[in-house]
PDB file of N, CA and C in Angstrom:
ATOM      1  N   UNK A   1      68.342 229.732 152.175  1.00  0.00           N
ATOM      2  CA  UNK A   1      68.586 229.216 153.926  1.00  0.00           C
ATOM      3  C   UNK A   1      67.115 228.962 154.761  1.00  0.00           C
ATOM      4  N   UNK A   2      67.636 227.623 155.260  1.00  0.00           N
ATOM      5  CA  UNK A   2      66.108 226.968 156.014  1.00  0.00           C
ATOM      6  C   UNK A   2      65.673 227.964 157.202  1.00  0.00           C
ATOM      7  N   UNK A   3      64.399 228.354 157.422  1.00  0.00           N
ATOM      8  CA  UNK A   3      64.112 228.843 158.582  1.00  0.00           C
ATOM      9  C   UNK A   3      64.804 228.085 159.919  1.00  0.00           C
ATOM     10  N   UNK A   4      64.046 226.892 159.622  1.00  0.00           N
ATOM     11  CA  UNK A   4      64.261 226.240 160.943  1.00  0.00           C
ATOM     12  C   UNK A   4      64.755 224.695 160.465  1.00  0.00           C
ATOM     13  N   UNK A   5      65.891 224.216 161.093  1.00  0.00           N
ATOM     14  CA  UNK A   5      65.809 222.834 160.429  1.00  0.00           C
ATOM     15  C   UNK A   5      64.857 221.885 160.636  1.00  0.00           C
ATOM     16  N   UNK A   6      64.367 220.824 159.945  1.00  0.00           N
ATOM     17  CA  UNK A   6      63.335 219.973 159.725  1.00  0.00           C
ATOM     18  C   UNK A   6      63.455 218.962 160.969  1.00  0.00           C
ATOM     19  N   UNK A   7      62.616 218.152 161.731  1.00  0.00           N
ATOM     20  CA  UNK A   7      62.668 217.381 162.721  1.00  0.00           C
ATOM     21  C   UNK A   7      63.555 215.975 162.526  1.00  0.00           C
ATOM     22  N   UNK A   8      64.634 215.664 163.484  1.00  0.00           N
ATOM     23  CA  UNK A   8      65.447 214.156 162.894  1.00  0.00           C
ATOM     24  C   UNK A   8      64.485 213.027 162.811  1.00  0.00           C
ATOM     25  N   UNK A   9      65.002 212.053 161.455  1.00  0.00           N
ATOM     26  CA  UNK A   9      64.124 211.250 161.890  1.00  0.00           C
ATOM     27  C   UNK A   9      65.153 209.966 161.665  1.00  0.00           C
ATOM     28  N   UNK A  10      64.967 209.324 162.594  1.00  0.00           N
ATOM     29  CA  UNK A  10      65.348 207.523 162.432  1.00  0.00           C
ATOM     30  C   UNK A  10      65.090 206.315 161.718  1.00  0.00           C
ATOM     31  N   UNK A  11      65.621 206.103 160.913  1.00  0.00           N
ATOM     32  CA  UNK A  11      65.636 204.671 160.213  1.00  0.00           C
ATOM     33  C   UNK A  11      66.019 203.715 160.668  1.00  0.00           C
ATOM     34  N   UNK A  12      65.497 202.786 161.229  1.00  0.00           N
ATOM     35  CA  UNK A  12      66.294 201.547 161.804  1.00  0.00           C
ATOM     36  C   UNK A  12      66.040 200.149 160.831  1.00  0.00           C
ATOM     37  N   UNK A  13      66.930 199.836 160.446  1.00  0.00           N
ATOM     38  CA  UNK A  13      66.868 198.845 159.080  1.00  0.00           C
ATOM     39  C   UNK A  13      67.556 197.175 159.732  1.00  0.00           C
ATOM     40  N   UNK A  14      67.446 197.070 160.937  1.00  0.00           N
ATOM     41  CA  UNK A  14      67.773 195.972 161.891  1.00  0.00           C
ATOM     42  C   UNK A  14      69.120 196.294 162.119  1.00  0.00           C
ATOM     43  N   UNK A  15      70.141 195.512 161.519  1.00  0.00           N
ATOM     44  CA  UNK A  15      71.800 195.885 162.099  1.00  0.00           C
ATOM     45  C   UNK A  15      72.109 197.257 161.556  1.00  0.00           C
ATOM     46  N   UNK A  16      71.868 197.809 160.857  1.00  0.00           N
ATOM     47  CA  UNK A  16      71.772 198.913 160.358  1.00  0.00           C
ATOM     48  C   UNK A  16      70.998 200.127 160.348  1.00  0.00           C
ATOM     49  N   UNK A  17      71.118 201.533 160.104  1.00  0.00           N
ATOM     50  CA  UNK A  17      70.264 202.220 160.175  1.00  0.00           C
ATOM     51  C   UNK A  17      70.786 203.739 159.784  1.00  0.00           C
ATOM     52  N   UNK A  18      70.271 204.774 160.071  1.00  0.00           N
ATOM     53  CA  UNK A  18      70.312 206.442 160.235  1.00  0.00           C
ATOM     54  C   UNK A  18      69.597 207.357 160.731  1.00  0.00           C
ATOM     55  N   UNK A  19      70.063 208.178 161.010  1.00  0.00           N
ATOM     56  CA  UNK A  19      69.238 209.442 161.244  1.00  0.00           C
ATOM     57  C   UNK A  19      69.368 210.461 160.304  1.00  0.00           C
ATOM     58  N   UNK A  20      68.569 210.947 159.904  1.00  0.00           N
ATOM     59  CA  UNK A  20      68.695 211.794 158.474  1.00  0.00           C
ATOM     60  C   UNK A  20      67.214 213.079 158.722  1.00  0.00           C
ATOM     61  N   UNK A  21      68.026 214.298 158.093  1.00  0.00           N
ATOM     62  CA  UNK A  21      67.051 215.688 158.442  1.00  0.00           C
ATOM     63  C   UNK A  21      66.961 215.807 156.635  1.00  0.00           C
ATOM     64  N   UNK A  22      65.740 215.806 156.259  1.00  0.00           N
ATOM     65  CA  UNK A  22      65.219 216.254 155.052  1.00  0.00           C
ATOM     66  C   UNK A  22      64.767 217.596 154.759  1.00  0.00           C
ATOM     67  N   UNK A  23      65.810 218.380 153.459  1.00  0.00           N
ATOM     68  CA  UNK A  23      65.122 219.674 153.339  1.00  0.00           C
ATOM     69  C   UNK A  23      64.040 219.723 152.615  1.00  0.00           C
ATOM     70  N   UNK A  24      63.431 220.777 152.704  1.00  0.00           N
ATOM     71  CA  UNK A  24      62.447 221.315 151.547  1.00  0.00           C
ATOM     72  C   UNK A  24      62.572 221.005 150.019  1.00  0.00           C
ATOM     73  N   UNK A  25      64.191 220.710 149.741  1.00  0.00           N
ATOM     74  CA  UNK A  25      64.101 220.669 148.378  1.00  0.00           C
ATOM     75  C   UNK A  25      64.630 219.473 148.153  1.00  0.00           C
ATOM     76  N   UNK A  26      64.538 218.592 148.942  1.00  0.00           N
ATOM     77  CA  UNK A  26      65.107 217.076 148.817  1.00  0.00           C
ATOM     78  C   UNK A  26      66.232 217.121 149.172  1.00  0.00           C
ATOM     79  N   UNK A  27      67.104 217.886 149.831  1.00  0.00           N
ATOM     80  CA  UNK A  27      68.285 217.263 150.303  1.00  0.00           C
ATOM     81  C   UNK A  27      68.351 216.658 151.548  1.00  0.00           C
ATOM     82  N   UNK A  28      69.353 215.301 151.911  1.00  0.00           N
ATOM     83  CA  UNK A  28      69.219 214.734 152.920  1.00  0.00           C
ATOM     84  C   UNK A  28      70.826 215.256 153.576  1.00  0.00           C
ATOM     85  N   UNK A  29      70.479 215.244 154.722  1.00  0.00           N
ATOM     86  CA  UNK A  29      71.755 215.328 155.576  1.00  0.00           C
ATOM     87  C   UNK A  29      71.499 214.172 157.033  1.00  0.00           C
ATOM     88  N   UNK A  30      72.474 213.093 156.348  1.00  0.00           N
ATOM     89  CA  UNK A  30      72.410 211.811 157.263  1.00  0.00           C
ATOM     90  C   UNK A  30      73.626 211.311 157.802  1.00  0.00           C
ATOM     91  N   UNK A  31      73.687 210.740 158.856  1.00  0.00           N
ATOM     92  CA  UNK A  31      74.180 210.229 160.009  1.00  0.00           C
ATOM     93  C   UNK A  31      74.042 208.454 159.986  1.00  0.00           C
ATOM     94  N   UNK A  32      75.188 207.729 159.489  1.00  0.00           N
ATOM     95  CA  UNK A  32      74.411 206.319 159.568  1.00  0.00           C
ATOM     96  C   UNK A  32      75.429 205.648 160.558  1.00  0.00           C
ATOM     97  N   UNK A  33      74.933 204.056 160.990  1.00  0.00           N
ATOM     98  CA  UNK A  33      75.060 203.479 162.159  1.00  0.00           C
ATOM     99  C   UNK A  33      75.196 201.977 161.863  1.00  0.00           C
ATOM    100  N   UNK A  34      75.939 201.539 162.399  1.00  0.00           N
ATOM    101  CA  UNK A  34      75.824 199.749 162.057  1.00  0.00           C
ATOM    102  C   UNK A  34      75.743 199.326 163.798  1.00  0.00           C
ATOM    103  N   UNK A  35      74.982 198.388 164.068  1.00  0.00           N
ATOM    104  CA  UNK A  35      74.359 197.908 165.393  1.00  0.00           C
ATOM    105  C   UNK A  35      75.899 196.722 165.679  1.00  0.00           C
ATOM    106  N   UNK A  36      76.208 197.201 167.266  1.00  0.00           N
ATOM    107  CA  UNK A  36      77.252 195.984 167.156  1.00  0.00           C
ATOM    108  C   UNK A  36      76.623 194.719 168.339  1.00  0.00           C
ATOM    109  N   UNK A  37      76.170 193.803 168.269  1.00  0.00           N
ATOM    110  CA  UNK A  37      75.128 192.968 169.297  1.00  0.00           C
ATOM    111  C   UNK A  37      73.899 193.865 169.968  1.00  0.00           C
ATOM    112  N   UNK A  38      73.663 194.091 171.158  1.00  0.00           N
ATOM    113  CA  UNK A  38      72.650 194.666 171.606  1.00  0.00           C
ATOM    114  C   UNK A  38      72.962 196.534 172.491  1.00  0.00           C
ATOM    115  N   UNK A  39      74.454 196.386 172.802  1.00  0.00           N
ATOM    116  CA  UNK A  39      74.758 197.435 173.623  1.00  0.00           C
ATOM    117  C   UNK A  39      75.685 198.325 172.777  1.00  0.00           C
ATOM    118  N   UNK A  40      76.091 198.526 171.438  1.00  0.00           N
ATOM    119  CA  UNK A  40      76.958 199.171 170.969  1.00  0.00           C
ATOM    120  C   UNK A  40      76.572 199.587 169.718  1.00  0.00           C
ATOM    121  N   UNK A  41      76.765 200.714 169.402  1.00  0.00           N
ATOM    122  CA  UNK A  41      76.480 201.052 167.606  1.00  0.00           C
ATOM    123  C   UNK A  41      77.575 201.893 167.413  1.00  0.00           C
ATOM    124  N   UNK A  42      78.187 201.774 165.837  1.00  0.00           N
ATOM    125  CA  UNK A  42      79.182 202.864 165.334  1.00  0.00           C
ATOM    126  C   UNK A  42      78.531 203.712 164.926  1.00  0.00           C
ATOM    127  N   UNK A  43      79.441 204.576 164.734  1.00  0.00           N
ATOM    128  CA  UNK A  43      79.002 205.899 163.924  1.00  0.00           C
ATOM    129  C   UNK A  43      79.732 205.515 162.628  1.00  0.00           C
ATOM    130  N   UNK A  44      79.485 205.214 161.573  1.00  0.00           N
ATOM    131  CA  UNK A  44      80.424 204.779 160.415  1.00  0.00           C
ATOM    132  C   UNK A  44      80.216 206.432 158.689  1.00  0.00           C
ATOM    133  N   UNK A  45      79.222 206.765 159.611  1.00  0.00           N
ATOM    134  CA  UNK A  45      79.450 208.216 158.307  1.00  0.00           C
ATOM    135  C   UNK A  45      78.397 209.030 158.280  1.00  0.00           C
ATOM    136  N   UNK A  46      79.001 210.605 158.003  1.00  0.00           N
ATOM    137  CA  UNK A  46      78.134 211.094 158.525  1.00  0.00           C
ATOM    138  C   UNK A  46      78.243 212.312 157.109  1.00  0.00           C
ATOM    139  N   UNK A  47      77.139 212.774 156.289  1.00  0.00           N
ATOM    140  CA  UNK A  47      77.105 213.383 155.321  1.00  0.00           C
ATOM    141  C   UNK A  47      76.091 214.682 155.210  1.00  0.00           C
ATOM    142  N   UNK A  48      76.485 215.987 155.011  1.00  0.00           N
ATOM    143  CA  UNK A  48      75.547 216.917 155.408  1.00  0.00           C
ATOM    144  C   UNK A  48      75.904 217.755 154.071  1.00  0.00           C
ATOM    145  N   UNK A  49      74.905 217.715 152.955  1.00  0.00           N
ATOM    146  CA  UNK A  49      75.153 218.461 151.530  1.00  0.00           C
ATOM    147  C   UNK A  49      75.032 220.149 152.141  1.00  0.00           C
ATOM    148  N   UNK A  50      75.299 220.926 150.734  1.00  0.00           N
ATOM    149  CA  UNK A  50      75.480 222.157 150.686  1.00  0.00           C
ATOM    150  C   UNK A  50      74.636 222.936 151.434  1.00  0.00           C
ATOM    151  N   UNK A  51      73.318 222.279 151.284  1.00  0.00           N
ATOM    152  CA  UNK A  51      71.743 222.802 151.402  1.00  0.00           C
ATOM    153  C   UNK A  51      71.566 223.120 153.332  1.00  0.00           C
ATOM    154  N   UNK A  52      72.628 222.180 153.903  1.00  0.00           N
ATOM    155  CA  UNK A  52      72.457 222.511 155.401  1.00  0.00           C
ATOM    156  C   UNK A  52      73.614 223.031 155.853  1.00  0.00           C
ATOM    157  N   UNK A  53      74.582 223.020 155.368  1.00  0.00           N
ATOM    158  CA  UNK A  53      76.101 223.456 156.126  1.00  0.00           C
ATOM    159  C   UNK A  53      75.953 225.168 156.614  1.00  0.00           C
ATOM    160  N   UNK A  54      76.787 224.667 158.010  1.00  0.00           N
ATOM    161  CA  UNK A  54      76.429 226.323 158.593  1.00  0.00           C
ATOM    162  C   UNK A  54      75.242 226.051 159.601  1.00  0.00           C
ATOM    163  N   UNK A  55      74.317 225.012 159.341  1.00  0.00           N
ATOM    164  CA  UNK A  55      73.564 225.339 160.436  1.00  0.00           C
ATOM    165  C   UNK A  55      73.391 224.352 161.401  1.00  0.00           C
ATOM    166  N   UNK A  56      74.737 223.544 161.689  1.00  0.00           N
ATOM    167  CA  UNK A  56      74.587 222.624 162.732  1.00  0.00           C
ATOM    168  C   UNK A  56      73.583 221.067 162.537  1.00  0.00           C
ATOM    169  N   UNK A  57      73.546 220.661 161.436  1.00  0.00           N
ATOM    170  CA  UNK A  57      72.786 219.637 160.962  1.00  0.00           C
ATOM    171  C   UNK A  57      73.590 218.629 161.599  1.00  0.00           C
ATOM    172  N   UNK A  58      74.676 218.521 160.849  1.00  0.00           N
ATOM    173  CA  UNK A  58      75.687 217.392 161.563  1.00  0.00           C
ATOM    174  C   UNK A  58      75.517 217.131 163.127  1.00  0.00           C
ATOM    175  N   UNK A  59      76.027 218.544 164.073  1.00  0.00           N
ATOM    176  CA  UNK A  59      76.098 218.079 165.249  1.00  0.00           C
ATOM    177  C   UNK A  59      74.429 217.737 165.857  1.00  0.00           C
ATOM    178  N   UNK A  60      73.154 218.009 164.854  1.00  0.00           N
ATOM    179  CA  UNK A  60      72.213 217.819 165.554  1.00  0.00           C
ATOM    180  C   UNK A  60      72.138 216.311 165.813  1.00  0.00           C
ATOM    181  N   UNK A  61      72.649 215.932 164.308  1.00  0.00           N
ATOM    182  CA  UNK A  61      72.396 214.630 164.032  1.00  0.00           C
ATOM    183  C   UNK A  61      73.399 213.388 165.156  1.00  0.00           C
ATOM    184  N   UNK A  62      74.365 213.783 165.437  1.00  0.00           N
ATOM    185  CA  UNK A  62      75.420 212.927 166.530  1.00  0.00           C
ATOM    186  C   UNK A  62      74.730 213.131 167.960  1.00  0.00           C
ATOM    187  N   UNK A  63      74.302 214.460 168.385  1.00  0.00           N
ATOM    188  CA  UNK A  63      73.792 214.624 169.617  1.00  0.00           C
ATOM    189  C   UNK A  63      72.341 213.687 169.682  1.00  0.00           C
ATOM    190  N   UNK A  64      71.767 213.805 168.587  1.00  0.00           N
ATOM    191  CA  UNK A  64      70.178 213.019 168.530  1.00  0.00           C
ATOM    192  C   UNK A  64      70.649 211.369 168.785  1.00  0.00           C
ATOM    193  N   UNK A  65      72.006 211.027 167.929  1.00  0.00           N
ATOM    194  CA  UNK A  65      72.488 209.346 168.348  1.00  0.00           C
ATOM    195  C   UNK A  65      72.796 209.294 169.942  1.00  0.00           C
ATOM    196  N   UNK A  66      73.828 210.436 170.175  1.00  0.00           N
ATOM    197  CA  UNK A  66      73.773 210.522 171.530  1.00  0.00           C
ATOM    198  C   UNK A  66      72.935 210.115 172.743  1.00  0.00           C
ATOM    199  N   UNK A  67      71.756 211.082 172.373  1.00  0.00           N
ATOM    200  CA  UNK A  67      70.672 211.330 173.325  1.00  0.00           C
ATOM    201  C   UNK A  67      69.667 209.625 173.357  1.00  0.00           C
ATOM    202  N   UNK A  68      69.815 208.925 172.517  1.00  0.00           N
ATOM    203  CA  UNK A  68      69.109 207.769 171.965  1.00  0.00           C
ATOM    204  C   UNK A  68      70.097 206.494 172.675  1.00  0.00           C
ATOM    205  N   UNK A  69      71.202 206.824 172.493  1.00  0.00           N
ATOM    206  CA  UNK A  69      72.213 205.832 172.748  1.00  0.00           C
ATOM    207  C   UNK A  69      72.069 206.047 174.603  1.00  0.00           C
ATOM    208  N   UNK A  70      71.771 206.808 175.545  1.00  0.00           N
ATOM    209  CA  UNK A  70      72.484 207.191 176.615  1.00  0.00           C
ATOM    210  C   UNK A  70      70.669 206.437 176.818  1.00  0.00           C
ATOM    211  N   UNK A  71      70.167 206.847 176.419  1.00  0.00           N
ATOM    212  CA  UNK A  71      68.270 206.673 176.688  1.00  0.00           C
ATOM    213  C   UNK A  71      68.073 204.697 176.716  1.00  0.00           C
ATOM    214  N   UNK A  72      69.143 204.030 176.244  1.00  0.00           N
ATOM    215  CA  UNK A  72      69.142 202.999 175.788  1.00  0.00           C
ATOM    216  C   UNK A  72      70.237 201.969 176.194  1.00  0.00           C
ATOM    217  N   UNK A  73      71.124 202.952 176.879  1.00  0.00           N
ATOM    218  CA  UNK A  73      72.338 202.446 177.691  1.00  0.00           C
ATOM    219  C   UNK A  73      72.990 201.729 176.875  1.00  0.00           C
ATOM    220  N   UNK A  74      72.944 202.053 175.364  1.00  0.00           N
ATOM    221  CA  UNK A  74      73.944 201.919 175.017  1.00  0.00           C
ATOM    222  C   UNK A  74      75.524 202.839 174.602  1.00  0.00           C
ATOM    223  N   UNK A  75      76.874 202.007 173.955  1.00  0.00           N
ATOM    224  CA  UNK A  75      77.438 203.130 173.939  1.00  0.00           C
ATOM    225  C   UNK A  75      78.038 202.890 172.359  1.00  0.00           C
ATOM    226  N   UNK A  76      78.592 204.037 172.034  1.00  0.00           N
ATOM    227  CA  UNK A  76      78.898 204.369 170.723  1.00  0.00           C
ATOM    228  C   UNK A  76      80.098 204.394 170.553  1.00  0.00           C
ATOM    229  N   UNK A  77      80.645 203.779 169.363  1.00  0.00           N
ATOM    230  CA  UNK A  77      82.274 203.947 168.595  1.00  0.00           C
ATOM    231  C   UNK A  77      81.966 205.153 167.261  1.00  0.00           C
ATOM    232  N   UNK A  78      82.910 205.895 167.494  1.00  0.00           N
ATOM    233  CA  UNK A  78      82.348 206.899 166.661  1.00  0.00           C
ATOM    234  C   UNK A  78      83.458 206.911 165.562  1.00  0.00           C
ATOM    235  N   UNK A  79      83.540 205.831 164.606  1.00  0.00           N
ATOM    236  CA  UNK A  79      84.512 205.914 163.511  1.00  0.00           C
ATOM    237  C   UNK A  79      84.511 206.913 162.378  1.00  0.00           C
ATOM    238  N   UNK A  80      83.584 207.465 162.165  1.00  0.00           N
ATOM    239  CA  UNK A  80      83.076 208.497 161.520  1.00  0.00           C
ATOM    240  C   UNK A  80      83.816 209.773 161.528  1.00  0.00           C
ATOM    241  N   UNK A  81      84.998 210.340 160.884  1.00  0.00           N
ATOM    242  CA  UNK A  81      85.898 211.474 161.768  1.00  0.00           C
ATOM    243  C   UNK A  81      85.301 212.368 162.152  1.00  0.00           C
ATOM    244  N   UNK A  82      84.317 212.788 161.422  1.00  0.00           N
ATOM    245  CA  UNK A  82      82.751 213.781 161.986  1.00  0.00           C
ATOM    246  C   UNK A  82      82.689 214.069 163.393  1.00  0.00           C
ATOM    247  N   UNK A  83      82.058 212.376 163.825  1.00  0.00           N
ATOM    248  CA  UNK A  83      81.233 212.038 164.993  1.00  0.00           C
ATOM    249  C   UNK A  83      82.574 212.014 166.554  1.00  0.00           C
ATOM    250  N   UNK A  84      83.858 211.667 165.635  1.00  0.00           N
ATOM    251  CA  UNK A  84      84.616 211.182 166.802  1.00  0.00           C
ATOM    252  C   UNK A  84      85.046 213.046 166.825  1.00  0.00           C
ATOM    253  N   UNK A  85      85.402 213.666 165.930  1.00  0.00           N
ATOM    254  CA  UNK A  85      85.868 215.092 166.690  1.00  0.00           C
ATOM    255  C   UNK A  85      84.852 215.605 167.434  1.00  0.00           C
ATOM    256  N   UNK A  86      83.205 215.469 167.285  1.00  0.00           N
ATOM    257  CA  UNK A  86      82.631 216.298 168.498  1.00  0.00           C
ATOM    258  C   UNK A  86      82.445 215.621 169.530  1.00  0.00           C
ATOM    259  N   UNK A  87      82.675 214.041 169.368  1.00  0.00           N
ATOM    260  CA  UNK A  87      82.860 213.442 170.937  1.00  0.00           C
ATOM    261  C   UNK A  87      84.392 213.769 171.795  1.00  0.00           C
ATOM    262  N   UNK A  88      85.273 214.350 170.862  1.00  0.00           N
ATOM    263  CA  UNK A  88      86.544 215.275 171.590  1.00  0.00           C
ATOM    264  C   UNK A  88      85.556 216.550 172.088  1.00  0.00           C
ATOM    265  N   UNK A  89      85.078 217.331 171.515  1.00  0.00           N
ATOM    266  CA  UNK A  89      84.562 218.615 171.588  1.00  0.00           C
ATOM    267  C   UNK A  89      83.774 218.592 173.035  1.00  0.00           C
ATOM    268  N   UNK A  90      82.883 217.578 172.951  1.00  0.00           N
ATOM    269  CA  UNK A  90      81.533 217.698 173.903  1.00  0.00           C
ATOM    270  C   UNK A  90      81.774 216.372 175.146  1.00  0.00           C
ATOM    271  N   UNK A  91      82.879 216.733 175.953  1.00  0.00           N
ATOM    272  CA  UNK A  91      83.330 215.559 177.327  1.00  0.00           C
ATOM    273  C   UNK A  91      81.791 214.752 177.384  1.00  0.00           C
ATOM    274  N   UNK A  92      81.003 215.625 177.778  1.00  0.00           N
ATOM    275  CA  UNK A  92      79.784 215.491 178.422  1.00  0.00           C
ATOM    276  C   UNK A  92      79.318 213.892 177.886  1.00  0.00           C
ATOM    277  N   UNK A  93      79.727 213.691 176.710  1.00  0.00           N
ATOM    278  CA  UNK A  93      79.070 212.440 176.404  1.00  0.00           C
ATOM    279  C   UNK A  93      79.747 211.168 176.473  1.00  0.00           C
ATOM    280  N   UNK A  94      80.907 211.682 177.341  1.00  0.00           N
ATOM    281  CA  UNK A  94      81.987 210.603 177.680  1.00  0.00           C
ATOM    282  C   UNK A  94      80.992 209.216 178.546  1.00  0.00           C
ATOM    283  N   UNK A  95      80.255 209.088 178.794  1.00  0.00           N
ATOM    284  CA  UNK A  95      79.355 208.295 179.393  1.00  0.00           C
ATOM    285  C   UNK A  95      78.753 206.881 178.471  1.00  0.00           C
ATOM    286  N   UNK A  96      78.869 207.691 177.256  1.00  0.00           N
ATOM    287  CA  UNK A  96      78.021 207.021 176.162  1.00  0.00           C
ATOM    288  C   UNK A  96      79.361 206.255 175.152  1.00  0.00           C
ATOM    289  N   UNK A  97      80.459 206.854 175.257  1.00  0.00           N
ATOM    290  CA  UNK A  97      81.523 206.789 174.688  1.00  0.00           C
ATOM    291  C   UNK A  97      82.180 205.392 174.995  1.00  0.00           C
ATOM    292  N   UNK A  98      82.419 204.248 174.063  1.00  0.00           N
ATOM    293  CA  UNK A  98      83.006 203.168 173.800  1.00  0.00           C
ATOM    294  C   UNK A  98      84.680 203.615 174.621  1.00  0.00           C
ATOM    295  N   UNK A  99      84.792 202.686 175.547  1.00  0.00           N
ATOM    296  CA  UNK A  99      86.529 203.043 175.723  1.00  0.00           C
ATOM    297  C   UNK A  99      87.636 201.962 175.308  1.00  0.00           C
TER     298      UNK A  99
END
């Protein structure tokens, strides 16, 4: 069990990117996204390996994307089932949800 989760890293590869948590054993929890124009991103995949399960890693990744989108004035389209479920649970994120 990890004492505390590592910092979230952002890898930006132009039109695509990912938010990433690296565990001490090399495990990676990630949430990938695709940019749509200048003002929207699509969250298309979230993967949390067993090393991170039960620690809120997936929620932390989506939360970071929401915070970054809010700061940049962008909207999010949560195509990933996990991210979509989190948007339904967190009504306070409605300002960044693409309607």
